Amino acid sequence: MNKTTILVVEDDAPIRNLITTTLKAHDYKYLTAPNGEQAILAASSYQPDIVLLDLGLPDLDGVEVIERIRSWSNLPIIVISARSEDEDKIQALDAGADDYLTKPFSVEELLARLRVTQRRLAITSNEAPGSPVFVNGNLKIDYAAGCTYLNGEELHLTPMEYKILCVLAQNVGKVLTHKYLTQKVWGSSWENQVASLRVFVATLRRKLEPEPDSPQMIQTHVGVGYRMLKVET
Ligand code: CA
């Protein structure tokens, strides 16, 4: 029995019905809100596990809804945007959204995003907050010692690779934008730093991934950023 409760925020009734029908068929519980104000109210009164948030709402800007929810809660937010709203999607991720779906999306995509988010919830609830050790599949990071291991053997990373890996690990399951990553790593976000980021991620993958060309752990989101996926063991 799937006890995860999803708050579905969508003003477009046919899409809302498609989502809720899918959720029902897969034993999710759900609540719905047709606008931003009701979404904020529902998020605070019913404490759902995950929010599915359409960015184009009649009353509030979706980004504002994220900022307001983030003022008290870290609950996962998956945004839904139209293809023409690419900028909005990046802004939403910068404001604290975890993941995104682009319209039109399939039922399979929706379910896959929910599974990724549920895995992330499972890790964050299993791990003691502020745990000094991070484990994902064959990868282990000992934050206190500043060491990284792959299959039990120490990995030799450059300080920059290590820094990027730590930011990805601390946000496992979450899509991080180029801007977020470069600001965390360099303290600023210039176009040439985004280019450096690509280079460092490529060298990191060669050290981490058995097949760097089809990465299992560090996923690329073209034009958006990167995400570390929880590897199934
Ligand atoms: Ca809409």
mmCIF file of C-alpha atoms and ligand atoms in Angstrom, residues 10-11 54 56 103, ligand 1:
data_model
loop_
_atom_site.group_PDB
_atom_site.id
_atom_site.type_symbol
_atom_site.label_atom_id
_atom_site.label_comp_id
_atom_site.label_asym_id
_atom_site.label_seq_id
_atom_site.Cartn_x
_atom_site.Cartn_y
_atom_site.Cartn_z
ATOM 1 C CA GLU A 10 -3.188 22.523 -11.444
ATOM 2 C CA ASP A 11 -5.824 24.919 -12.770
ATOM 3 C CA ASP A 54 1.841 23.650 -12.295
ATOM 4 C CA GLY A 56 1.120 28.671 -14.831
ATOM 5 C CA LYS A 103 3.948 19.288 -20.656
HETATM 6 CA CA CA B 1 -1.911 26.147 -15.824
#
